[in-house]
Amino acid sequence: MSDIVISGLGLVTPFGRGVEPYWQGLLGGRSALGAARRFAAPLYRGEPVGEVPWDPAPGDAPRKSAYARAAFGEALRAAGLAELPDGAVVLVVGQAPATAPATAPATAPAPAPDGRLLDEEREFLGPDPAGVLGSGGGSASPRVLHLSHACASAVFAVGYARELLRAGAAPVAVVVGSSVLNQYEYASMDVVRAVGRTAARPFDAERAGISLGEGGGAVVLEHAERARSRGALADIAVAGAACRVSGPKAAASDAAQVARCMRDALADAAADRPDHVHAHATGTGQGDAAELTALEAVAAESGARALPVSSHKGAIGHLLHISGAPAIAAAALTLRTGIAPPTAGLRAPEPTERLVLPTAPLELAGARTAAVNSFGFGGNNASLLLLRR
C-alpha cells in the first residue's frame, strides 16, 4: 500500500505567519504568551494569552477565515501546488461555520437584529470554507467537509483524510482550520476552571492551567508517488492513526483511553515504539497527569527508558480545534532535523521513570518515528504515528 505523506504544512501562530517562525520559537524555548492587546471579554482578567501579531488587511474579516486562508496558502506552496487538483477534498475543522443553514443548532449565537452576525460571533463560528479557500481552490471547486471533535479535531481530520486517500476517494486532501480568541470559547474554558492565571507550563510540577491562543493551520496529504512526481517533499508518512470517542470522563483526559489510543496508533503503523512524542499537554493538573501516566505505560510496554516528550502549548497557548496542526508540524520537523524542541515554561518537570521532558533542544540521532497526541472534551481522543522515510 502506498504511503500517505504530509507534503505541505502552513501555520499562523502567536510567533507570526509561517512554519519557520514557529519552529524557531519552539527551539529557542520562547513563549509568545502575554497580556492581551486586542482580545477583551467579560470574564477576562488579564491572564496571558497567545495573540497573533499579524493583523489582516482592513476589510479582510473575519480574522478566523484570514488566518486559515494564510495557513492554507502556505501549505499549498510548500506542497508545490499552484491550486488544488480535480477531486481534491478540503476538511475544515472548527465550530459550525457561519454559513450553516437556518436549521443550525439552537446553541449557535443569534444574529444581530438586522440579520447580520456580529463580529465577535463570526470569530466564534467557522471558519467559513469560502473565506478559507479564496482563489486557492482553483477552477475546480474542491469538495468541502466539516469536522468538529473538540480539541482533537485536526488530528481526527488527518486520520479521516488518510482513509479517503487510501480508498482512492481523492487525489489530495487538505486539513485546515483556525482559532481566534473570543468571549464564547474563553468562557467555556473559564467555567470549567481550566484557564490558568499565569502562563501555561505543561508538565511542570507547579502548572496552574491552560493559556488560550489563536492562529491557523493547514496540512496537505497525498500519496507519496504523487508528491514526488512534482518534486515535493514526501519524507514524512502518516504511518498510524487512531481516533476514538470514548472514556467515562467528559472533561478531564482518561489515562486508560489515552494509552489505548496510542497503542492503536502504534499497532496501525506496525511500530514498536515512538522515538519522540509531541504531547497534547495543555498545562492542566489532571490532563497532564493522565497523559504522563499513559506515556509511562506505553513506554514500559515497549521497553523505552528515555522517551523524549515535548509540548508547544507553553509557547503559543492552546489553539483548541486546530491545536493538532502545530503539533503535527513540530513532530514532522523534529524528525527532519533530529532535534526535539523544549517545552516553553517548563522549569520544574514532573518526576518520570521512562520519559525525558526537555527544557532545552535535545538531539535525537536516528529518530524515525514521532507520535502526536490530541485530546478533547467529550472523550475525543486521537493519536498519530509519523514515520520519516
CSV table of C-alpha atoms in Angstrom, one decimal:
chain,number,residue,atom,x,y,z
A,1,MET,CA,0.0,0.0,0.0
A,2,SER,CA,1.3,3.4,-0.9
A,3,ASP,CA,2.4,5.8,1.9
A,4,ILE,CA,0.2,8.7,2.7
A,5,VAL,CA,2.6,11.6,3.3
A,6,ILE,CA,2.5,15.2,4.5
A,7,SER,CA,3.6,17.2,1.5
A,8,GLY,CA,2.8,20.7,2.8
A,9,LEU,CA,2.4,22.5,6.1
A,10,GLY,CA,1.1,26.0,6.9
A,11,LEU,CA,0.8,27.9,10.1
A,12,VAL,CA,-0.2,31.2,11.6
A,13,THR,CA,0.7,31.4,15.3
A,14,PRO,CA,1.5,33.9,18.0
A,15,PHE,CA,5.0,33.8,16.7
A,16,GLY,CA,3.7,35.2,13.4
A,17,ARG,CA,3.0,33.9,9.9
A,18,GLY,CA,4.7,30.8,8.7
A,19,VAL,CA,6.0,27.4,9.9
A,20,GLU,CA,9.6,28.7,10.2
A,21,PRO,CA,9.0,31.4,12.9
A,22,TYR,CA,7.0,28.9,14.9
A,23,TRP,CA,9.8,26.3,14.7
A,24,GLN,CA,12.5,28.8,15.7
A,25,GLY,CA,10.4,30.0,18.6
A,26,LEU,CA,10.0,26.4,19.8
A,27,LEU,CA,13.7,25.6,19.5
A,28,GLY,CA,14.5,28.8,21.4
A,29,GLY,CA,12.2,27.8,24.3
A,30,ARG,CA,10.5,31.1,23.9
A,31,SER,CA,6.9,31.9,25.0
A,32,ALA,CA,4.7,34.2,22.9
A,33,LEU,CA,2.1,34.4,25.8
A,34,GLY,CA,1.4,37.7,27.3
A,35,ALA,CA,-1.4,40.2,28.3
A,36,ALA,CA,-3.9,40.8,25.5
A,37,ARG,CA,-3.6,43.8,23.3
A,38,ARG,CA,-6.7,43.1,21.2
A,39,PHE,CA,-8.7,40.5,23.0
A,40,ALA,CA,-11.4,41.5,25.5
A,41,ALA,CA,-14.1,39.6,27.2
A,42,PRO,CA,-16.4,40.0,30.3
A,43,LEU,CA,-14.5,37.2,32.1
A,44,TYR,CA,-11.0,38.1,31.0
A,45,ARG,CA,-8.9,39.2,34.0
A,46,GLY,CA,-5.6,39.8,32.3
A,47,GLU,CA,-4.3,36.2,32.1
A,48,PRO,CA,-1.6,35.5,29.5
A,49,VAL,CA,-2.9,34.6,26.0
A,50,GLY,CA,-1.3,33.9,22.7
A,51,GLU,CA,-2.4,36.6,20.2
A,52,VAL,CA,-1.3,36.5,16.6
A,53,PRO,CA,0.8,39.7,16.0
A,54,TRP,CA,-0.3,39.9,12.4
A,55,ASP,CA,-3.4,41.9,11.6
A,56,PRO,CA,-5.1,41.1,8.3
A,57,ALA,CA,-5.7,44.0,5.9
A,58,PRO,CA,-8.7,46.3,6.6
A,59,GLY,CA,-11.8,44.6,5.4
A,60,ASP,CA,-10.2,41.2,5.4
A,61,ALA,CA,-12.5,39.9,8.1
A,62,PRO,CA,-13.3,37.8,9.9
A,63,ARG,CA,-9.8,37.1,11.2
A,64,LYS,CA,-10.7,33.4,11.7
A,65,SER,CA,-11.0,33.0,7.9
A,66,ALA,CA,-8.0,35.2,7.2
A,67,TYR,CA,-5.7,33.1,9.5
A,68,ALA,CA,-6.9,29.8,8.0
A,69,ARG,CA,-6.6,31.2,4.4
A,70,ALA,CA,-3.0,32.2,5.1
A,71,ALA,CA,-2.1,28.8,6.5
A,72,PHE,CA,-3.9,27.1,3.6
A,73,GLY,CA,-1.8,29.2,1.1
A,74,GLU,CA,1.5,28.4,2.7
A,75,ALA,CA,0.7,24.7,2.9
A,76,LEU,CA,-0.2,24.6,-0.9
A,77,ARG,CA,3.0,26.4,-1.8
A,78,ALA,CA,5.1,24.1,0.4
A,79,ALA,CA,3.5,21.1,-1.4
A,80,GLY,CA,4.3,22.7,-4.8
A,81,LEU,CA,0.6,23.1,-5.7
A,82,ALA,CA,-0.5,26.2,-7.6
A,83,GLU,CA,-4.1,25.1,-7.0
A,84,LEU,CA,-5.9,22.0,-5.8
A,85,PRO,CA,-6.4,19.3,-8.4
A,86,ASP,CA,-9.8,18.0,-9.6
A,87,GLY,CA,-11.4,15.8,-6.9
A,88,ALA,CA,-9.5,17.2,-4.0
A,89,VAL,CA,-11.1,17.2,-0.6
A,90,VAL,CA,-10.8,20.0,2.0
A,91,LEU,CA,-11.6,19.1,5.6
A,92,VAL,CA,-12.3,22.3,7.6
A,93,VAL,CA,-12.1,21.9,11.3
A,94,GLY,CA,-13.7,24.2,13.9
A,95,GLN,CA,-17.0,25.3,15.2
A,96,ALA,CA,-20.1,25.1,12.9
A,97,PRO,CA,-19.5,27.6,10.1
A,98,ALA,CA,-21.3,30.9,9.9
A,99,THR,CA,-22.7,29.8,6.6
A,100,ALA,CA,-24.6,27.0,8.2
A,101,PRO,CA,-28.3,26.8,7.1
A,102,ALA,CA,-31.2,28.1,9.2
A,103,THR,CA,-31.5,24.7,10.8
A,104,ALA,CA,-28.2,25.2,12.7
A,105,PRO,CA,-28.3,24.1,16.4
A,106,ALA,CA,-30.1,26.4,18.7
A,107,THR,CA,-26.9,26.9,20.7
A,108,ALA,CA,-25.3,28.9,17.9
A,109,PRO,CA,-25.1,32.7,18.7
A,110,ALA,CA,-28.2,34.6,17.5
A,111,PRO,CA,-27.6,37.1,14.7
A,112,ALA,CA,-27.9,40.9,15.1
A,113,PRO,CA,-31.4,42.4,14.7
A,114,ASP,CA,-30.8,43.2,11.1
A,115,GLY,CA,-29.8,39.6,10.3
A,116,ARG,CA,-26.1,40.1,10.3
A,117,LEU,CA,-23.8,38.2,12.6
A,118,LEU,CA,-21.8,40.4,15.0
A,119,ASP,CA,-18.0,40.4,14.5
A,120,GLU,CA,-17.5,38.6,17.8
A,121,GLU,CA,-19.9,35.9,16.7
A,122,ARG,CA,-18.1,35.4,13.4
A,123,GLU,CA,-14.9,34.9,15.3
A,124,PHE,CA,-16.5,32.1,17.3
A,125,LEU,CA,-18.2,30.3,14.3
A,126,GLY,CA,-16.4,28.7,11.4
A,127,PRO,CA,-14.1,29.3,9.8
A,128,ASP,CA,-16.2,29.8,6.6
A,129,PRO,CA,-15.0,27.4,3.9
A,130,ALA,CA,-15.4,30.1,1.2
A,131,GLY,CA,-13.3,32.5,3.1
A,132,VAL,CA,-10.6,29.9,3.7
A,133,LEU,CA,-10.2,28.8,0.1
A,134,GLY,CA,-10.2,32.2,-1.6
A,135,SER,CA,-8.7,31.6,-5.0
A,136,GLY,CA,-6.6,28.6,-3.8
A,137,GLY,CA,-9.3,26.1,-4.8
A,138,GLY,CA,-8.6,26.7,-8.5
A,139,SER,CA,-11.1,26.5,-11.3
A,140,ALA,CA,-12.5,23.2,-10.0
A,141,SER,CA,-14.3,23.6,-6.7
A,142,PRO,CA,-13.0,21.1,-4.1
A,143,ARG,CA,-15.3,19.0,-2.0
A,144,VAL,CA,-15.5,20.6,1.4
A,145,LEU,CA,-16.3,18.6,4.6
A,146,HIS,CA,-16.5,19.9,8.1
A,147,LEU,CA,-15.3,18.1,11.2
A,148,SER,CA,-15.6,19.1,14.8
A,149,HIS,CA,-14.2,16.8,17.5
A,150,ALA,CA,-13.3,19.4,20.2
A,151,CYS,CA,-9.6,20.0,20.7
A,152,ALA,CA,-8.7,16.7,18.8
A,153,SER,CA,-10.4,17.9,15.6
A,154,ALA,CA,-7.3,18.5,13.5
A,155,VAL,CA,-5.9,15.0,14.2
A,156,PHE,CA,-9.2,13.4,13.7
A,157,ALA,CA,-9.3,15.1,10.3
A,158,VAL,CA,-5.8,13.9,9.3
A,159,GLY,CA,-6.9,10.3,10.2
A,160,TYR,CA,-10.0,10.7,8.1
A,161,ALA,CA,-8.1,12.3,5.2
A,162,ARG,CA,-5.7,9.3,5.2
A,163,GLU,CA,-8.6,6.9,4.8
A,164,LEU,CA,-10.1,9.0,2.0
A,165,LEU,CA,-6.8,8.9,0.1
A,166,ARG,CA,-6.2,5.2,0.7
A,167,ALA,CA,-9.7,4.5,-0.6
A,168,GLY,CA,-9.0,6.4,-3.8
A,169,ALA,CA,-11.7,8.9,-3.0
A,170,ALA,CA,-9.4,11.9,-3.6
A,171,PRO,CA,-6.0,12.7,-5.1
A,172,VAL,CA,-5.2,15.3,-2.4
A,173,ALA,CA,-6.7,16.2,0.9
A,174,VAL,CA,-6.1,19.3,3.0
A,175,VAL,CA,-6.9,19.7,6.6
A,176,VAL,CA,-7.4,23.4,7.5
A,177,GLY,CA,-8.8,25.4,10.4
A,178,SER,CA,-8.2,28.3,12.8
A,179,SER,CA,-8.9,29.6,16.2
A,180,VAL,CA,-9.4,33.2,17.3
A,181,LEU,CA,-9.6,34.4,20.8
A,182,ASN,CA,-13.3,35.2,21.6
A,183,GLN,CA,-15.5,35.6,24.6
A,184,TYR,CA,-17.5,32.4,24.0
A,185,GLU,CA,-14.7,29.9,23.9
A,186,TYR,CA,-12.9,31.8,26.7
A,187,ALA,CA,-16.0,31.5,28.9
A,188,SER,CA,-16.3,27.8,28.1
A,189,MET,CA,-12.7,27.2,29.3
A,190,ASP,CA,-13.1,29.5,32.3
A,191,VAL,CA,-16.3,27.9,33.6
A,192,VAL,CA,-14.6,24.5,33.9
A,193,ARG,CA,-11.6,26.3,35.7
A,194,ALA,CA,-9.2,25.3,33.0
A,195,VAL,CA,-7.7,28.8,32.4
A,196,GLY,CA,-4.5,29.5,34.4
A,197,ARG,CA,-3.9,32.8,35.9
A,198,THR,CA,-0.2,32.5,34.8
A,199,ALA,CA,1.3,31.4,31.6
A,200,ALA,CA,0.8,27.7,30.8
A,201,ARG,CA,3.6,25.4,31.9
A,202,PRO,CA,2.9,21.9,30.5
A,203,PHE,CA,4.4,19.0,32.6
A,204,ASP,CA,5.6,21.4,35.2
A,205,ALA,CA,5.1,20.4,38.8
A,206,GLU,CA,3.7,23.9,39.5
A,207,ARG,CA,1.4,24.2,36.4
A,208,ALA,CA,-1.8,26.0,37.0
A,209,GLY,CA,-3.9,25.7,33.9
A,210,ILE,CA,-4.1,26.4,30.2
A,211,SER,CA,-3.4,29.6,28.3
A,212,LEU,CA,-5.6,30.2,25.2
A,213,GLY,CA,-4.1,31.1,21.9
A,214,GLU,CA,-5.1,31.8,18.4
A,215,GLY,CA,-3.9,31.0,14.9
A,216,GLY,CA,-4.4,28.9,11.8
A,217,GLY,CA,-3.1,25.6,10.5
A,218,ALA,CA,-3.1,23.5,7.3
A,219,VAL,CA,-1.8,20.1,6.4
A,220,VAL,CA,-1.6,18.8,2.8
A,221,LEU,CA,-1.8,15.0,2.5
A,222,GLU,CA,-1.4,12.8,-0.6
A,223,HIS,CA,0.2,9.6,-1.9
A,224,ALA,CA,4.0,9.7,-1.8
A,225,GLU,CA,4.3,9.0,-5.5
A,226,ARG,CA,2.1,11.9,-6.5
A,227,ALA,CA,4.1,14.3,-4.3
A,228,ARG,CA,7.5,13.1,-5.6
A,229,SER,CA,6.3,13.4,-9.2
A,230,ARG,CA,6.4,17.2,-8.9
A,231,GLY,CA,9.4,17.4,-6.6
A,232,ALA,CA,7.5,17.9,-3.3
A,233,LEU,CA,8.8,16.5,-0.1
A,234,ALA,CA,7.4,13.1,0.7
A,235,ASP,CA,9.6,12.1,3.6
A,236,ILE,CA,7.0,12.2,6.4
A,237,ALA,CA,4.4,9.5,6.3
A,238,VAL,CA,1.2,9.2,8.4
A,239,ALA,CA,2.0,5.6,9.3
A,240,GLY,CA,-0.5,5.1,12.0
A,241,ALA,CA,-3.7,6.8,13.3
A,242,ALA,CA,-6.2,6.1,16.0
A,243,CYS,CA,-9.3,8.2,16.6
A,244,ARG,CA,-11.8,7.3,19.4
A,245,VAL,CA,-14.8,8.9,21.0
A,246,SER,CA,-14.6,7.1,24.3
A,247,GLY,CA,-13.9,7.4,28.0
A,248,PRO,CA,-16.1,7.9,31.1
A,249,LYS,CA,-14.9,11.5,31.8
A,250,ALA,CA,-16.5,14.3,29.9
A,251,ALA,CA,-13.8,16.9,30.6
A,252,ALA,CA,-10.5,15.5,32.0
A,253,SER,CA,-8.4,13.1,30.0
A,254,ASP,CA,-8.6,9.4,30.9
A,255,ALA,CA,-5.2,7.7,31.2
A,256,ALA,CA,-6.5,4.3,30.1
A,257,GLN,CA,-8.2,5.7,27.0
A,258,VAL,CA,-5.1,7.8,26.1
A,259,ALA,CA,-2.9,4.8,26.4
A,260,ARG,CA,-5.3,2.7,24.3
A,261,CYS,CA,-5.3,5.3,21.6
A,262,MET,CA,-1.5,5.4,21.5
A,263,ARG,CA,-1.3,1.6,21.4
A,264,ASP,CA,-3.8,1.5,18.5
A,265,ALA,CA,-1.8,4.1,16.5
A,266,LEU,CA,1.4,2.2,17.0
A,267,ALA,CA,-0.3,-1.1,16.0
A,268,ASP,CA,-1.7,0.6,12.9
A,269,ALA,CA,1.8,1.6,11.9
A,270,ALA,CA,3.3,-1.8,12.9
A,271,ALA,CA,5.7,0.1,15.1
A,272,ASP,CA,7.0,-1.0,18.5
A,273,ARG,CA,7.5,2.5,20.0
A,274,PRO,CA,7.8,6.1,19.0
A,275,ASP,CA,11.2,7.8,19.1
A,276,HIS,CA,9.6,11.0,20.2
A,277,VAL,CA,6.1,12.2,21.4
A,278,HIS,CA,4.6,15.6,20.8
A,279,ALA,CA,2.1,15.6,23.6
A,280,HIS,CA,-1.3,17.2,24.0
A,281,ALA,CA,-0.1,18.6,27.3
A,282,THR,CA,-2.1,21.8,27.9
A,283,GLY,CA,-0.8,22.6,31.4
A,284,THR,CA,-3.7,21.5,33.5
A,285,GLY,CA,-3.1,19.3,36.5
A,286,GLN,CA,-5.5,16.5,35.6
A,287,GLY,CA,-4.9,16.4,31.9
A,288,ASP,CA,-1.1,16.4,32.0
A,289,ALA,CA,-1.1,13.8,34.8
A,290,ALA,CA,-3.3,11.4,32.8
A,291,GLU,CA,-1.1,11.8,29.7
A,292,LEU,CA,2.1,11.2,31.7
A,293,THR,CA,0.6,8.1,33.2
A,294,ALA,CA,-0.4,6.8,29.8
A,295,LEU,CA,3.0,7.6,28.3
A,296,GLU,CA,4.8,5.8,31.1
A,297,ALA,CA,2.6,2.7,30.5
A,298,VAL,CA,3.3,2.8,26.7
A,299,ALA,CA,7.0,3.3,27.3
A,300,ALA,CA,7.2,0.4,29.7
A,301,GLU,CA,5.4,-1.9,27.3
A,302,SER,CA,7.9,-1.1,24.6
A,303,GLY,CA,11.0,-1.2,26.8
A,304,ALA,CA,11.7,2.5,26.2
A,305,ARG,CA,13.8,4.1,29.0
A,306,ALA,CA,14.3,7.7,27.9
A,307,LEU,CA,11.4,8.6,25.6
A,308,PRO,CA,11.5,12.4,24.8
A,309,VAL,CA,8.2,14.2,25.2
A,310,SER,CA,7.5,17.8,24.2
A,311,SER,CA,4.6,20.2,24.0
A,312,HIS,CA,4.1,23.5,22.1
A,313,LYS,CA,1.3,24.9,24.3
A,314,GLY,CA,3.6,26.7,26.8
A,315,ALA,CA,4.9,28.7,23.7
A,316,ILE,CA,1.8,29.6,21.8
A,317,GLY,CA,-1.1,28.6,24.0
A,318,HIS,CA,-4.0,26.2,23.2
A,319,LEU,CA,-5.4,26.7,19.7
A,320,LEU,CA,-8.4,24.5,20.5
A,321,HIS,CA,-9.8,22.8,17.3
A,322,ILE,CA,-6.7,23.4,15.3
A,323,SER,CA,-4.2,22.7,18.0
A,324,GLY,CA,-3.2,19.5,16.3
A,325,ALA,CA,-1.7,21.4,13.3
A,326,PRO,CA,1.2,23.0,15.2
A,327,ALA,CA,1.7,19.6,17.0
A,328,ILE,CA,2.0,17.8,13.7
A,329,ALA,CA,4.3,20.5,12.3
A,330,ALA,CA,6.6,20.2,15.4
A,331,ALA,CA,6.7,16.4,15.2
A,332,ALA,CA,7.5,16.4,11.5
A,333,LEU,CA,10.3,19.0,12.0
A,334,THR,CA,11.7,17.0,14.9
A,335,LEU,CA,12.0,14.0,12.6
A,336,ARG,CA,13.5,16.1,9.7
A,337,THR,CA,16.1,18.0,11.9
A,338,GLY,CA,16.8,15.3,14.5
A,339,ILE,CA,16.1,17.9,17.3
A,340,ALA,CA,13.3,17.7,19.8
A,341,PRO,CA,12.2,21.2,21.0
A,342,PRO,CA,11.9,22.0,24.7
A,343,THR,CA,8.6,22.8,26.3
A,344,ALA,CA,8.4,26.5,26.9
A,345,GLY,CA,7.7,27.4,30.6
A,346,LEU,CA,8.9,24.1,31.9
A,347,ARG,CA,11.2,24.8,34.9
A,348,ALA,CA,10.3,22.0,37.4
A,349,PRO,CA,9.5,18.9,35.3
A,350,GLU,CA,7.3,16.3,36.9
A,351,PRO,CA,9.3,13.2,38.0
A,352,THR,CA,9.2,10.5,35.4
A,353,GLU,CA,10.6,7.0,35.2
A,354,ARG,CA,10.9,6.3,31.4
A,355,LEU,CA,10.3,9.7,29.9
A,356,VAL,CA,12.5,12.7,29.2
A,357,LEU,CA,10.9,16.2,29.4
A,358,PRO,CA,13.3,18.5,27.6
A,359,THR,CA,14.0,22.0,28.9
A,360,ALA,CA,16.5,22.7,26.1
A,361,PRO,CA,16.7,21.4,22.5
A,362,LEU,CA,17.5,17.7,22.6
A,363,GLU,CA,19.4,15.9,19.7
A,364,LEU,CA,17.7,12.7,18.6
A,365,ALA,CA,20.1,10.9,16.4
A,366,GLY,CA,18.4,8.5,14.1
A,367,ALA,CA,14.9,9.2,15.2
A,368,ARG,CA,12.4,7.9,12.6
A,369,THR,CA,9.0,7.9,14.4
A,370,ALA,CA,7.1,10.5,16.3
A,371,ALA,CA,3.7,10.2,18.0
A,372,VAL,CA,1.3,13.1,18.1
A,373,ASN,CA,-1.4,13.2,20.8
A,374,SER,CA,-4.5,15.3,20.7
A,375,PHE,CA,-7.4,15.0,23.2
A,376,GLY,CA,-10.6,16.9,23.8
A,377,PHE,CA,-13.7,17.2,25.9
A,378,GLY,CA,-16.4,14.5,25.4
A,379,GLY,CA,-13.9,11.7,25.2
A,380,ASN,CA,-12.4,12.8,21.9
A,381,ASN,CA,-9.0,11.1,21.7
A,382,ALA,CA,-6.7,10.9,18.8
A,383,SER,CA,-3.1,9.8,18.1
A,384,LEU,CA,-0.9,9.7,15.0
A,385,LEU,CA,2.3,8.0,14.4
A,386,LEU,CA,4.6,9.8,11.9
A,387,LEU,CA,7.4,8.0,10.1
A,388,ARG,CA,10.3,9.5,8.4
A,389,ARG,CA,11.2,7.5,5.2
